[in-house]
Tab-separated table of C-alpha atoms in Angstrom:
chain	number	residue	atom	x	y	z
A	22	MET	CA	-115.875	0.823	68.036
A	23	CYS	CA	-114.129	2.834	65.520
A	24	LYS	CA	-112.806	5.800	67.936
A	25	LYS	CA	-110.846	2.541	70.095
A	26	LEU	CA	-109.800	0.860	67.069
A	27	LEU	CA	-108.014	5.190	66.098
A	28	ALA	CA	-106.588	5.579	69.635
A	29	ALA	CA	-104.687	2.525	69.696
A	30	PHE	CA	-103.554	2.796	66.022
A	31	LEU	CA	-102.241	6.032	66.580
A	32	LEU	CA	-100.674	5.451	70.231
A	33	LEU	CA	-98.066	2.802	67.523
A	34	ILE	CA	-97.645	5.132	64.784
A	35	SER	CA	-96.601	7.590	68.409
A	36	ALA	CA	-93.651	5.146	69.151
A	37	THR	CA	-92.070	4.960	65.552
A	38	PRO	CA	-89.403	7.440	66.093
A	39	LEU	CA	-88.830	9.494	62.314
A	40	LEU	CA	-87.011	8.516	60.017
A	41	ALA	CA	-84.216	10.850	57.209
A	42	GLY	CA	-86.248	10.665	53.297
A	43	GLU	CA	-87.685	7.767	51.752
A	44	LEU	CA	-88.430	6.139	55.238
A	45	GLU	CA	-90.045	9.578	56.928
A	46	GLU	CA	-92.673	9.465	53.709
A	47	ARG	CA	-93.802	6.003	53.626
A	48	ALA	CA	-94.610	6.287	58.316
A	49	ALA	CA	-96.823	9.868	57.660
A	50	TYR	CA	-97.933	7.828	54.350
A	51	ASN	CA	-98.916	5.305	57.254
A	52	LYS	CA	-100.404	6.928	59.129
A	53	ARG	CA	-102.726	9.327	57.091
A	54	PHE	CA	-103.953	6.875	55.396
A	55	SER	CA	-104.519	4.184	58.272
A	56	THR	CA	-106.386	7.281	59.915
A	57	MET	CA	-108.857	8.102	56.925
A	58	PHE	CA	-109.395	4.552	57.282
A	59	ILE	CA	-110.370	3.871	60.576
A	60	GLU	CA	-111.786	7.416	60.679
A	61	GLU	CA	-113.755	5.807	57.557
A	62	GLN	CA	-113.852	8.286	55.492
A	63	PHE	CA	-114.756	6.629	52.732
A	64	GLY	CA	-115.128	9.025	49.827
A	65	ALA	CA	-111.451	10.753	50.570
A	66	LEU	CA	-109.754	7.727	49.819
A	67	ASP	CA	-111.593	6.770	46.801
A	68	ASN	CA	-110.665	10.837	45.341
A	69	THR	CA	-107.082	9.912	46.796
A	70	ALA	CA	-106.461	5.904	45.339
A	71	ASP	CA	-108.278	7.642	41.977
A	72	GLU	CA	-106.094	10.354	41.969
A	73	TYR	CA	-102.460	8.472	42.231
A	74	ARG	CA	-104.085	5.951	39.684
A	75	ALA	CA	-104.277	8.231	36.799
A	76	ASP	CA	-101.673	10.044	37.391
A	77	GLY	CA	-99.154	7.870	37.837
A	78	SER	CA	-97.651	9.668	41.203
A	79	ARG	CA	-94.499	8.068	42.672
A	80	SER	CA	-92.475	8.758	46.345
A	81	SER	CA	-89.418	9.977	46.733
A	82	SER	CA	-87.726	6.826	45.650
A	83	GLY	CA	-89.815	6.422	43.216
A	84	LEU	CA	-92.528	3.968	44.294
A	85	TRP	CA	-95.746	3.863	43.277
A	86	MET	CA	-98.317	6.454	45.553
A	87	LEU	CA	-100.676	4.032	45.176
A	88	THR	CA	-98.638	1.510	46.998
A	89	HIS	CA	-98.493	3.728	49.489
A	90	PHE	CA	-102.037	3.867	50.393
A	91	TYR	CA	-102.794	0.344	49.887
A	92	ALA	CA	-99.537	-0.205	52.561
A	93	GLY	CA	-100.896	2.477	54.788
A	94	ILE	CA	-104.944	0.220	54.863
A	95	GLY	CA	-102.889	-2.798	55.229
A	96	SER	CA	-101.438	-1.341	58.211
A	97	VAL	CA	-104.014	-1.318	60.774
A	98	THR	CA	-103.705	-5.309	61.097
A	99	ASN	CA	-99.949	-5.657	61.395
A	100	GLY	CA	-98.567	-7.946	63.678
A	101	VAL	CA	-102.804	-8.487	65.160
A	102	GLN	CA	-103.387	-11.274	66.553
A	103	ASP	CA	-107.141	-11.296	68.146
A	104	GLU	CA	-109.925	-12.096	65.560
A	105	THR	CA	-111.963	-10.376	66.820
A	106	TYR	CA	-110.125	-7.116	65.533
A	107	TRP	CA	-109.887	-8.464	62.625
A	108	LYS	CA	-113.268	-9.298	61.638
A	109	ASN	CA	-113.992	-5.702	62.913
A	110	ILE	CA	-111.697	-4.473	59.778
A	111	GLU	CA	-112.833	-7.005	57.608
A	112	SER	CA	-116.869	-4.638	58.397
A	113	LYS	CA	-115.174	-1.951	57.787
A	114	ALA	CA	-113.816	-2.528	54.263
A	115	LEU	CA	-117.106	-4.311	53.606
A	116	ARG	CA	-118.759	-0.573	54.597
A	117	TRP	CA	-115.938	0.755	52.593
A	118	ALA	CA	-117.098	-1.250	49.150
A	119	ALA	CA	-120.951	-0.957	49.972
A	120	SER	CA	-120.991	2.692	49.907
A	121	ASN	CA	-119.375	2.720	46.272
A	122	PRO	CA	-119.597	-0.499	44.524
A	123	ASN	CA	-117.830	1.332	42.176
A	124	SER	CA	-115.054	1.406	44.247
A	125	PRO	CA	-111.679	0.058	42.092
A	126	ALA	CA	-109.538	1.173	46.161
A	127	ALA	CA	-112.573	-0.816	47.608
A	128	ILE	CA	-113.088	-3.354	45.916
A	129	ASN	CA	-109.361	-4.330	45.835
A	130	ALA	CA	-108.389	-3.211	49.816
A	131	TYR	CA	-111.060	-5.709	51.460
A	132	ALA	CA	-109.945	-8.352	49.530
A	133	ARG	CA	-106.434	-7.622	50.850
A	134	ILE	CA	-107.131	-7.895	54.441
A	135	LEU	CA	-108.751	-11.220	53.214
A	136	ILE	CA	-105.536	-12.529	52.194
A	137	ASP	CA	-102.987	-10.790	55.090
A	138	HIS	CA	-105.856	-12.465	57.216
A	139	GLY	CA	-104.963	-15.701	55.528
A	140	TRP	CA	-101.438	-15.583	55.869
A	141	LYS	CA	-101.631	-14.534	59.182
A	142	PHE	CA	-102.710	-18.177	60.179
A	143	ARG	CA	-100.375	-19.532	57.459
A	144	GLY	CA	-97.034	-16.860	58.363
A	145	GLY	CA	-94.169	-17.546	56.148
A	146	ALA	CA	-92.713	-20.857	57.721
A	147	TRP	CA	-91.541	-23.491	55.903
A	148	ALA	CA	-94.765	-25.764	54.847
A	149	ASN	CA	-94.105	-28.588	57.871
A	150	GLN	CA	-93.602	-25.936	60.364
A	151	VAL	CA	-97.277	-24.374	60.066
A	152	PRO	CA	-99.847	-25.897	62.562
A	153	LYS	CA	-101.632	-27.918	61.441
A	154	GLU	CA	-105.173	-26.797	61.889
A	155	ASN	CA	-104.203	-22.858	60.457
A	156	TRP	CA	-104.570	-24.309	57.066
A	157	LYS	CA	-108.470	-24.952	56.636
A	158	PRO	CA	-108.442	-21.050	57.301
A	159	PHE	CA	-105.632	-20.047	55.354
A	160	TYR	CA	-107.351	-21.396	52.384
A	161	GLU	CA	-110.731	-20.529	53.041
A	162	HIS	CA	-109.303	-16.582	53.164
A	163	LEU	CA	-107.700	-16.561	50.390
A	164	ALA	CA	-110.093	-18.633	48.343
A	165	LYS	CA	-113.270	-16.530	49.568
A	166	ALA	CA	-110.694	-13.135	48.408
A	167	LYS	CA	-110.042	-14.657	44.974
A	168	GLU	CA	-114.158	-15.711	44.948
A	169	TYR	CA	-114.644	-11.993	45.720
A	170	LEU	CA	-112.010	-10.724	43.174
A	171	LEU	CA	-112.999	-12.271	40.643
A	172	GLN	CA	-116.733	-10.853	40.598
A	173	ASN	CA	-115.797	-7.257	40.649
A	174	LYS	CA	-112.750	-8.038	38.071
A	175	ARG	CA	-114.580	-5.919	35.779
A	176	VAL	CA	-114.681	-2.637	37.788
A	177	ALA	CA	-111.926	-3.380	40.136
A	178	SER	CA	-108.780	-4.435	37.650
A	179	VAL	CA	-108.276	-1.230	36.477
A	180	ASP	CA	-106.496	-0.490	39.796
A	181	PRO	CA	-103.235	-3.010	39.240
A	182	ARG	CA	-103.577	-3.907	42.740
A	183	TRP	CA	-106.342	-6.168	41.793
A	184	PHE	CA	-103.106	-8.448	39.755
A	185	GLU	CA	-100.980	-8.064	42.879
A	186	ASN	CA	-103.795	-8.910	44.485
A	187	MET	CA	-104.621	-12.316	42.716
A	188	LEU	CA	-100.788	-12.922	42.441
A	189	THR	CA	-100.026	-13.626	46.223
A	190	ILE	CA	-103.615	-15.484	45.988
A	191	ALA	CA	-101.740	-17.496	43.454
A	192	ARG	CA	-98.237	-18.159	45.987
A	193	GLY	CA	-100.349	-19.297	48.473
A	194	GLU	CA	-102.563	-21.559	46.922
A	195	GLY	CA	-99.821	-22.996	44.316
A	196	TRP	CA	-100.862	-22.339	41.227
A	197	ASP	CA	-99.689	-24.262	38.480
A	198	ARG	CA	-97.177	-22.164	36.264
A	199	LYS	CA	-99.806	-21.922	33.049
A	200	LEU	CA	-102.428	-20.436	35.107
A	201	PHE	CA	-99.162	-18.414	37.112
A	202	ASP	CA	-97.572	-17.371	33.197
A	203	ALA	CA	-101.435	-16.793	31.753
A	204	LEU	CA	-102.205	-13.635	35.273
A	205	ALA	CA	-98.450	-11.995	35.508
A	206	ALA	CA	-99.063	-12.036	31.290
A	207	GLU	CA	-102.310	-9.771	31.687
A	208	ALA	CA	-101.153	-8.255	34.795
A	209	VAL	CA	-97.673	-6.276	32.629
A	210	SER	CA	-99.923	-5.741	29.958
A	211	LYS	CA	-102.026	-4.265	31.730
A	212	HIS	CA	-99.615	-2.376	34.220
A	213	PRO	CA	-96.700	-2.857	32.990
A	214	TYR	CA	-94.566	-0.071	35.494
A	215	PHE	CA	-96.341	-0.715	38.741
A	216	TYR	CA	-93.530	-2.103	40.820
A	217	GLN	CA	-95.979	-4.128	43.361
A	218	MET	CA	-96.920	-6.282	40.780
A	219	TYR	CA	-93.748	-7.781	39.469
A	220	PHE	CA	-92.714	-8.212	43.316
A	221	SER	CA	-95.806	-10.714	44.176
A	222	ALA	CA	-94.642	-12.186	41.111
A	223	ILE	CA	-91.530	-12.766	42.236
A	224	ASP	CA	-92.487	-14.465	45.806
A	225	TYR	CA	-94.432	-16.884	43.859
A	226	LEU	CA	-90.839	-17.511	41.710
A	227	VAL	CA	-88.521	-17.622	44.811
A	228	PRO	CA	-86.254	-21.348	45.785
A	229	LYS	CA	-88.596	-21.352	48.450
A	230	TRP	CA	-92.225	-21.367	46.842
A	231	ASN	CA	-92.343	-22.350	43.260
A	232	GLY	CA	-89.883	-21.299	41.771
A	233	SER	CA	-85.594	-21.539	41.286
A	234	LYS	CA	-83.099	-18.712	40.267
A	235	GLU	CA	-82.842	-18.621	37.671
A	236	GLU	CA	-86.313	-18.290	36.663
A	237	ILE	CA	-85.890	-15.419	38.316
A	238	GLU	CA	-83.202	-13.916	36.442
A	239	THR	CA	-85.419	-14.984	33.143
A	240	PHE	CA	-88.499	-12.860	34.481
A	241	ALA	CA	-86.223	-9.590	35.705
A	242	ASN	CA	-85.111	-9.644	32.308
A	243	PHE	CA	-88.834	-10.347	30.669
A	244	ALA	CA	-89.679	-7.016	33.232
A	245	VAL	CA	-87.031	-5.169	31.825
A	246	GLU	CA	-88.367	-5.672	27.888
A	247	GLN	CA	-91.478	-3.926	29.226
A	248	THR	CA	-90.328	-1.255	31.744
A	249	THR	CA	-86.995	-0.019	29.739
A	250	ALA	CA	-89.217	3.110	27.569
A	251	LYS	CA	-89.333	4.418	30.623
A	252	GLU	CA	-87.000	3.141	33.370
A	253	GLY	CA	-83.932	2.023	31.107
A	254	MET	CA	-83.052	-0.806	33.105
A	255	GLY	CA	-84.242	0.536	36.805
A	256	MET	CA	-86.711	-2.572	36.840
A	257	TYR	CA	-83.805	-5.185	36.674
A	258	ALA	CA	-82.011	-3.592	39.503
A	259	ARG	CA	-85.500	-3.485	41.448
A	260	ILE	CA	-86.615	-6.645	40.971
A	261	TYR	CA	-82.712	-8.212	42.936
A	262	TRP	CA	-83.337	-5.467	45.301
A	263	TYR	CA	-86.885	-6.758	46.158
A	264	ALA	CA	-85.611	-10.501	46.119
A	265	SER	CA	-82.694	-9.556	48.809
A	266	GLN	CA	-84.986	-7.693	50.877
A	267	THR	CA	-87.681	-10.899	50.987
A	268	TYR	CA	-85.047	-13.869	50.231
A	269	TYR	CA	-81.749	-14.162	49.386
A	270	ASN	CA	-80.525	-10.928	52.414
A	271	VAL	CA	-77.181	-11.443	52.574
A	272	ASP	CA	-76.757	-14.039	49.799
A	273	LEU	CA	-77.858	-11.948	46.785
A	274	PHE	CA	-75.074	-13.006	44.864
A	275	GLU	CA	-75.674	-16.602	45.310
A	276	SER	CA	-79.178	-15.562	43.401
A	277	ASP	CA	-78.672	-15.434	38.775
A	278	VAL	CA	-78.221	-11.925	39.109
A	279	ASP	CA	-75.910	-9.808	36.460
A	280	TRP	CA	-73.737	-6.996	38.589
A	281	ASP	CA	-72.651	-5.637	35.726
A	282	LYS	CA	-77.092	-5.628	34.698
A	283	MET	CA	-78.065	-4.594	38.224
A	284	LYS	CA	-75.734	-1.091	38.471
A	285	ARG	CA	-76.802	-0.386	35.037
A	286	GLY	CA	-79.525	-0.301	36.189
A	287	ILE	CA	-78.254	1.196	39.273
A	288	ASP	CA	-77.645	4.453	37.930
A	289	ASP	CA	-80.848	4.719	35.651
A	290	VAL	CA	-82.978	4.430	39.204
A	291	LEU	CA	-80.514	7.338	40.763
A	292	ALA	CA	-81.014	9.308	37.392
A	293	ARG	CA	-84.213	10.355	38.344
A	294	TYR	CA	-84.672	9.614	42.131
A	295	PRO	CA	-81.176	10.812	43.765
A	296	ASP	CA	-82.921	9.500	47.357
A	297	ALA	CA	-81.015	8.548	49.873
A	298	TRP	CA	-82.576	5.821	50.954
A	299	ASN	CA	-82.176	4.415	47.037
A	300	ILE	CA	-78.371	5.297	47.387
A	301	ASN	CA	-77.449	3.853	50.816
A	302	ASN	CA	-79.207	-0.155	49.783
A	303	PHE	CA	-77.223	0.105	46.465
A	304	ALA	CA	-73.767	1.134	47.983
A	305	PHE	CA	-74.768	-1.860	50.056
A	306	PHE	CA	-75.566	-3.636	46.846
A	307	ALA	CA	-72.404	-2.935	45.792
A	308	CYS	CA	-70.065	-3.323	48.977
A	309	LEU	CA	-71.630	-6.881	48.543
A	310	SER	CA	-70.553	-7.603	44.770
A	311	GLY	CA	-67.446	-6.225	45.663
A	312	ASP	CA	-66.996	-3.652	43.032
A	313	LYS	CA	-64.717	-1.274	45.095
A	314	GLN	CA	-65.335	1.864	42.382
A	315	LYS	CA	-68.937	1.135	42.683
A	316	THR	CA	-68.575	0.760	46.543
A	317	THR	CA	-66.458	3.827	46.885
A	318	GLU	CA	-68.586	6.720	43.970
A	319	LEU	CA	-71.822	5.768	46.206
A	320	ILE	CA	-70.494	5.723	49.332
A	321	GLY	CA	-69.936	9.104	48.431
A	322	LYS	CA	-72.735	9.982	47.775
A	323	ILE	CA	-74.640	9.412	51.452
A	324	THR	CA	-74.281	13.370	52.527
A	325	GLY	CA	-75.860	12.236	55.927
A	326	PRO	CA	-75.640	9.293	58.474
A	327	PRO	CA	-76.391	5.568	56.809
A	328	ILE	CA	-79.746	4.770	57.210
A	329	ALA	CA	-79.510	1.487	59.180
A	330	ARG	CA	-82.345	-0.726	57.399
A	331	ALA	CA	-80.459	0.230	54.815
A	332	TRP	CA	-76.668	-1.706	55.268
A	333	ASN	CA	-78.653	-4.981	57.357
A	334	GLY	CA	-79.764	-3.309	59.772
A	335	SER	CA	-76.605	-2.136	60.789
A	336	GLU	CA	-74.868	0.845	59.845
A	337	TYR	CA	-71.693	0.319	62.291
A	338	HIS	CA	-71.700	-3.598	61.083
A	339	TYR	CA	-71.549	-3.150	56.889
A	340	TYR	CA	-71.355	0.244	56.362
A	341	GLU	CA	-68.442	0.935	58.119
A	342	ARG	CA	-66.099	-2.177	56.920
A	343	CYS	CA	-67.960	-1.461	53.162
A	344	LYS	CA	-66.547	2.179	53.720
A	345	ALA	CA	-63.028	1.847	55.579
A	346	TRP	CA	-62.525	-1.180	52.486
A	347	THR	CA	-63.503	1.622	49.876
A	348	GLN	CA	-59.945	3.491	51.343
A	349	SER	CA	-57.881	0.255	51.481
A	350	SER	CA	-55.721	-2.182	49.126
A	351	ARG	CA	-57.468	-4.716	51.079
A	352	ARG	CA	-59.164	-7.026	48.727
A	353	LEU	CA	-62.614	-7.931	49.981
A	354	PHE	CA	-64.136	-10.671	48.851
A	355	ARG	CA	-67.829	-12.618	49.375
A	356	THR	CA	-68.162	-15.778	51.278
A	357	ASP	CA	-70.979	-17.824	50.189
A	358	THR	CA	-73.163	-16.780	53.788
A	359	GLN	CA	-72.218	-13.435	54.515
A	360	LEU	CA	-70.638	-9.932	53.912
A	361	THR	CA	-67.247	-9.530	55.279
A	362	GLY	CA	-64.550	-6.254	54.807
A	363	GLN	CA	-62.165	-7.069	57.114
A	364	LEU	CA	-61.202	-11.341	57.667
A	365	VAL	CA	-58.976	-11.203	60.971
A	366	GLY	CA	-60.398	-12.205	63.190
A	367	GLN	CA	-63.921	-11.131	63.010
A	368	TRP	CA	-65.921	-13.566	60.990
A	369	GLN	CA	-67.457	-15.959	61.997
A	370	LYS	CA	-70.602	-17.870	60.815
A	371	VAL	CA	-73.185	-19.801	61.428
A	372	ARG	CA	-75.652	-21.592	59.592
A	373	LEU	CA	-78.265	-23.905	60.059
A	374	LEU	CA	-77.989	-26.798	56.803
A	375	GLU	CA	-81.440	-29.373	56.078
A	376	ASN	CA	-80.426	-31.583	53.705
A	377	GLU	CA	-81.609	-35.663	53.091
A	378	GLY	CA	-82.562	-35.969	56.426
A	379	LYS	CA	-80.345	-33.901	58.200
A	380	MET	CA	-79.364	-31.465	59.648
A	381	TYR	CA	-75.863	-30.162	59.828
A	382	LEU	CA	-74.888	-26.134	62.140
A	383	GLN	CA	-71.817	-24.766	61.322
A	384	ASN	CA	-69.442	-22.235	63.637
A	385	ILE	CA	-66.571	-21.297	61.754
A	386	SER	CA	-63.801	-19.122	63.259
A	387	ILE	CA	-61.257	-18.117	60.906
A	388	LYS	CA	-57.845	-16.634	62.379
A	389	SER	CA	-54.796	-14.195	61.849
A	390	ASP	CA	-52.632	-16.634	61.978
A	391	GLY	CA	-53.796	-18.118	58.829
A	392	THR	CA	-55.491	-21.286	60.360
A	393	ILE	CA	-59.386	-22.439	60.195
A	394	GLU	CA	-60.855	-24.346	63.177
A	395	ALA	CA	-64.669	-24.995	62.696
A	396	THR	CA	-67.094	-27.552	64.691
A	397	GLU	CA	-69.748	-29.041	62.637
A	398	SER	CA	-73.149	-30.860	65.118
A	399	GLN	CA	-75.096	-33.244	62.553
A	400	TYR	CA	-78.853	-33.939	64.534
A	401	ASP	CA	-79.925	-36.847	61.804
A	402	ILE	CA	-84.043	-36.080	61.739
A	403	LYS	CA	-84.246	-39.711	60.933
A	404	ASN	CA	-82.899	-41.628	64.306
A	405	ARG	CA	-82.405	-38.857	66.950
A	406	GLU	CA	-78.397	-39.553	67.080
A	407	PRO	CA	-76.213	-35.925	67.594
A	408	ILE	CA	-72.535	-35.749	65.919
A	409	GLN	CA	-70.249	-33.403	66.226
A	410	PHE	CA	-67.358	-33.330	64.112
A	411	THR	CA	-64.641	-30.407	64.966
A	412	TRP	CA	-61.194	-29.954	61.662
A	413	ARG	CA	-58.713	-27.324	61.199
A	414	GLY	CA	-57.227	-26.258	58.358
A	415	ASN	CA	-55.571	-23.442	56.630
A	416	TRP	CA	-56.952	-20.376	54.158
A	417	GLY	CA	-55.782	-17.956	52.342
A	418	VAL	CA	-56.666	-15.404	50.066
A	419	THR	CA	-54.855	-15.630	46.299
A	420	ASP	CA	-55.397	-13.571	42.952
A	421	GLY	CA	-58.907	-13.073	44.188
A	422	MET	CA	-60.344	-17.012	45.161
A	423	PHE	CA	-60.873	-17.039	49.526
A	424	TRP	CA	-59.739	-21.014	49.730
A	425	TYR	CA	-59.527	-23.184	52.657
A	426	ILE	CA	-58.338	-27.075	52.958
A	427	THR	CA	-58.763	-29.149	56.021
A	428	SER	CA	-58.357	-32.389	57.067
A	429	ALA	CA	-61.802	-32.940	57.097
A	430	SER	CA	-61.492	-32.901	53.376
A	431	ASP	CA	-60.264	-34.536	49.999
A	432	GLN	CA	-60.319	-31.002	48.194
A	433	PRO	CA	-59.656	-28.033	48.901
A	434	GLN	CA	-63.019	-25.131	48.742
A	435	THR	CA	-62.907	-22.007	47.015
A	436	VAL	CA	-64.822	-18.929	47.328
A	437	PRO	CA	-63.679	-15.820	45.051
A	438	VAL	CA	-64.600	-12.830	44.541
A	439	GLY	CA	-68.247	-10.758	43.205
A	440	LYS	CA	-69.767	-14.485	41.357
A	441	ARG	CA	-68.782	-18.230	41.880
A	442	LEU	CA	-66.809	-19.008	39.394
A	443	ASP	CA	-64.987	-22.700	39.638
A	444	ALA	CA	-61.579	-22.758	39.960
A	445	THR	CA	-60.120	-25.455	37.625
A	446	MET	CA	-57.662	-28.444	39.013
A	447	VAL	CA	-54.692	-28.659	37.578
A	448	SER	CA	-52.721	-30.601	39.748
A	449	ALA	CA	-52.500	-32.822	42.655
A	450	SER	CA	-50.964	-35.384	45.174
A	451	ARG	CA	-51.372	-35.751	48.532
A	452	ASP	CA	-50.043	-32.880	49.898
A	453	GLU	CA	-50.585	-30.442	47.589
A	454	TRP	CA	-53.168	-28.844	44.951
A	455	VAL	CA	-52.427	-26.436	42.373
A	456	MET	CA	-55.214	-24.599	40.671
A	457	ILE	CA	-56.230	-22.042	37.802
A	458	ASP	CA	-58.680	-18.778	38.535
A	459	PRO	CA	-60.417	-18.865	34.947
A	460	VAL	CA	-60.781	-15.534	35.048
A	461	THR	CA	-57.747	-14.660	35.600
A	462	ARG	CA	-56.015	-17.428	34.805
A	463	GLN	CA	-53.328	-17.428	36.744
A	464	LYS	CA	-52.132	-20.451	39.158
A	465	PHE	CA	-51.683	-20.580	42.454
A	466	ARG	CA	-51.434	-23.294	45.050
A	467	ALA	CA	-52.759	-24.949	48.610
A	468	ARG	CA	-51.399	-26.898	51.010
A	469	ARG	CA	-53.439	-29.180	53.228
A	470	VAL	CA	-52.762	-28.784	56.621
A	471	THR	CA	-51.109	-30.908	59.038
A	472	THR	CA	-52.719	-31.495	62.657
A	473	ASP	CA	-51.267	-33.114	65.664
A	474	LYS	CA	-54.941	-34.016	65.810
A	475	GLU	CA	-56.528	-35.403	62.641
A	476	THR	CA	-60.906	-35.306	62.107
A	477	SER	CA	-62.244	-36.576	64.662
A	478	ALA	CA	-66.203	-37.715	65.361
A	479	THR	CA	-67.742	-38.430	68.696
A	480	ARG	CA	-71.469	-39.431	69.277
A	481	ARG	CA	-72.911	-37.652	72.631
């Protein structure tokens, strides 16, 4: 069985292309540590974990080597659905723990396999999308992992992975906030510089699970207080980087992130870890923020081809637009759903919203003649009645504010550059509004569009 597992895993590894810098390192670490685990080189695994824990080793991007160590072991179950395989992996981890009862790594590795096995049933979907029969095995695996971790806390909690595991369980079980806060406080008091612990806390705090954007911001500032002696503002940048990967994606600036703080954090991270992976990701965030000077600076540090994964999976879509923007006099503004480098004729917005029992699908096209067209499909979940709306309008960019007015609304819609700010209404008539930018204090006018056909609503 061991040889079959190893052969299957090495086949998967061999199909992965080599990547530059940090990503190449991660692929190598995954192969190394997963192979050691499959081959049951338990003594070598313990020695490696002890070494990483003692010296705080980091990879080229600054991530802890302990994180790569456990990620490599965990990779043996990535994407696996077969229950027999999962049981074999659990048994293998138990043999490791039995071979050395005083091994923090073995205890934490086994507990994590139980947790991951549980999440295989739960998945990352919204609760109402999880099959009912999957909830029981999900909670059973989390409960088993929690009991095991608490029984072995004295040995295993010297490793920050113990707290990372417990914070993941807290999210899955929906712990009361006081219990979560107590666990997080203990974690930080014992292992203040271990990034992954903070990231697991963020998973609990995102709006999808138990928190809010305000709580993420509060926690990010708390994390900086714990780590500033060695990291400066770096933890602030890393926390929002993680939040963008796991929750916000290109909508990072819909959070309460403070770009000035994040920019200082970026500088602190790059001062210690000027890795291409870090530079590419931070250049992307600078472009999303609308900071042309910082974007120009960071893109200038990219010496090779852009790393696709850092640019939202498409180096030619975002990287080329951002680079072109730094070399032009155009303003780059951010919409409420995605980055645009050149607005005219290129931007489409499609989003699915759920609010008060209705589903909305919007498709908005912005045209070079200054007009905007959209179709909006509304589906009443309760009555199962689909309704389609169509509307037209005008758009423009004035004094840093993207605005659009449609025949479907009584007020102009505005999206400012950088942070979201509300424009203030100065005066209004049936066909014209005068707005004032709260930052520049400059006024701009917006006119209602006139069309041959007003907003229509048709049932189908």
